[in-house]
């Protein structure tokens, strides 16, 4: 299917952004910008040709990343699986690329939200990637596999219960194939875990280096492009907003300094671009679009 995979090279690594589908969110202004003052939000949205009163729905892309380093075939995140009728495209899209789940030797899970771990298990509840070592931050694993306290999230109780149930169902079956990290670690040569807590207690991002090229996979440190322009506006799903905002500043500074290619899981497909300093914040420059200002 068109526009569900995007190939690029980073140094000597062959990379593919693989779509798992997309999901429409209602009430996007509340979900993405919980603490935004109304007047300022209206103004920011207008810059993106959006009207706050009429902005009822936002279609969020779900992107995973496949990296073939020559020695390893690695995936970052496994999509949402059967969470929604519009998700679960990851495996068919990988197969269309000639990649079978057995070929993948490493899976990095950036965090325990359903849209990043949903492809961990198949319809029988067994690990989808039988030969893979799954890698996750220890605090993240411990949080979701115990009885997580989601009291601080500004979302419905039903949503909180669903998050916990989904995490249990999709994490516990991979326990036998799991490596937990408690510090920043090179997972395979050229691919490093970067701590990025805030969105969740052990949210982790991934820095990929090959030759003199770098990619920073920021996962959910930003969910919408306006999070670059207004980096202090957090989302209803950020468990620790203050940490999420600090982490975001650090990651965007890092990406800008290193001129790294950035992958943001939920940005429009292929979710790749560069971040450019603008005023107190940054702005998104999608890949393939030439800078005009
Ligand atoms: Zn997400």
PDB file of C-alpha atoms in Angstrom, residues 19 77 86 111 125 133 154 170 191 196 200 204 227 241 280:
ATOM      1  CA  UNK A  19       3.381   2.665   9.429  1.00  0.00           C
ATOM      2  CA  UNK A  77       8.213   0.025  18.814  1.00  0.00           C
ATOM      3  CA  UNK A  86      -7.186   1.286  11.638  1.00  0.00           C
ATOM      4  CA  UNK A 111       7.443   3.011  26.514  1.00  0.00           C
ATOM      5  CA  UNK A 125      -1.095 -14.007  22.907  1.00  0.00           C
ATOM      6  CA  UNK A 133      15.476  -9.593  22.423  1.00  0.00           C
ATOM      7  CA  UNK A 154      -6.300  14.049  32.887  1.00  0.00           C
ATOM      8  CA  UNK A 170       1.201  -7.029  25.804  1.00  0.00           C
ATOM      9  CA  UNK A 191      22.124   2.335  18.569  1.00  0.00           C
ATOM     10  CA  UNK A 196      13.631  10.592  28.401  1.00  0.00           C
ATOM     11  CA  UNK A 200       5.870   7.921  31.264  1.00  0.00           C
ATOM     12  CA  UNK A 204      13.157   6.206  26.494  1.00  0.00           C
ATOM     13  CA  UNK A 227       4.956  20.978  20.869  1.00  0.00           C
ATOM     14  CA  UNK A 241       4.361  17.057  32.991  1.00  0.00           C
ATOM     15  CA  UNK A 280      12.109  30.423  22.427  1.00  0.00           C
TER      16      UNK A 280
END
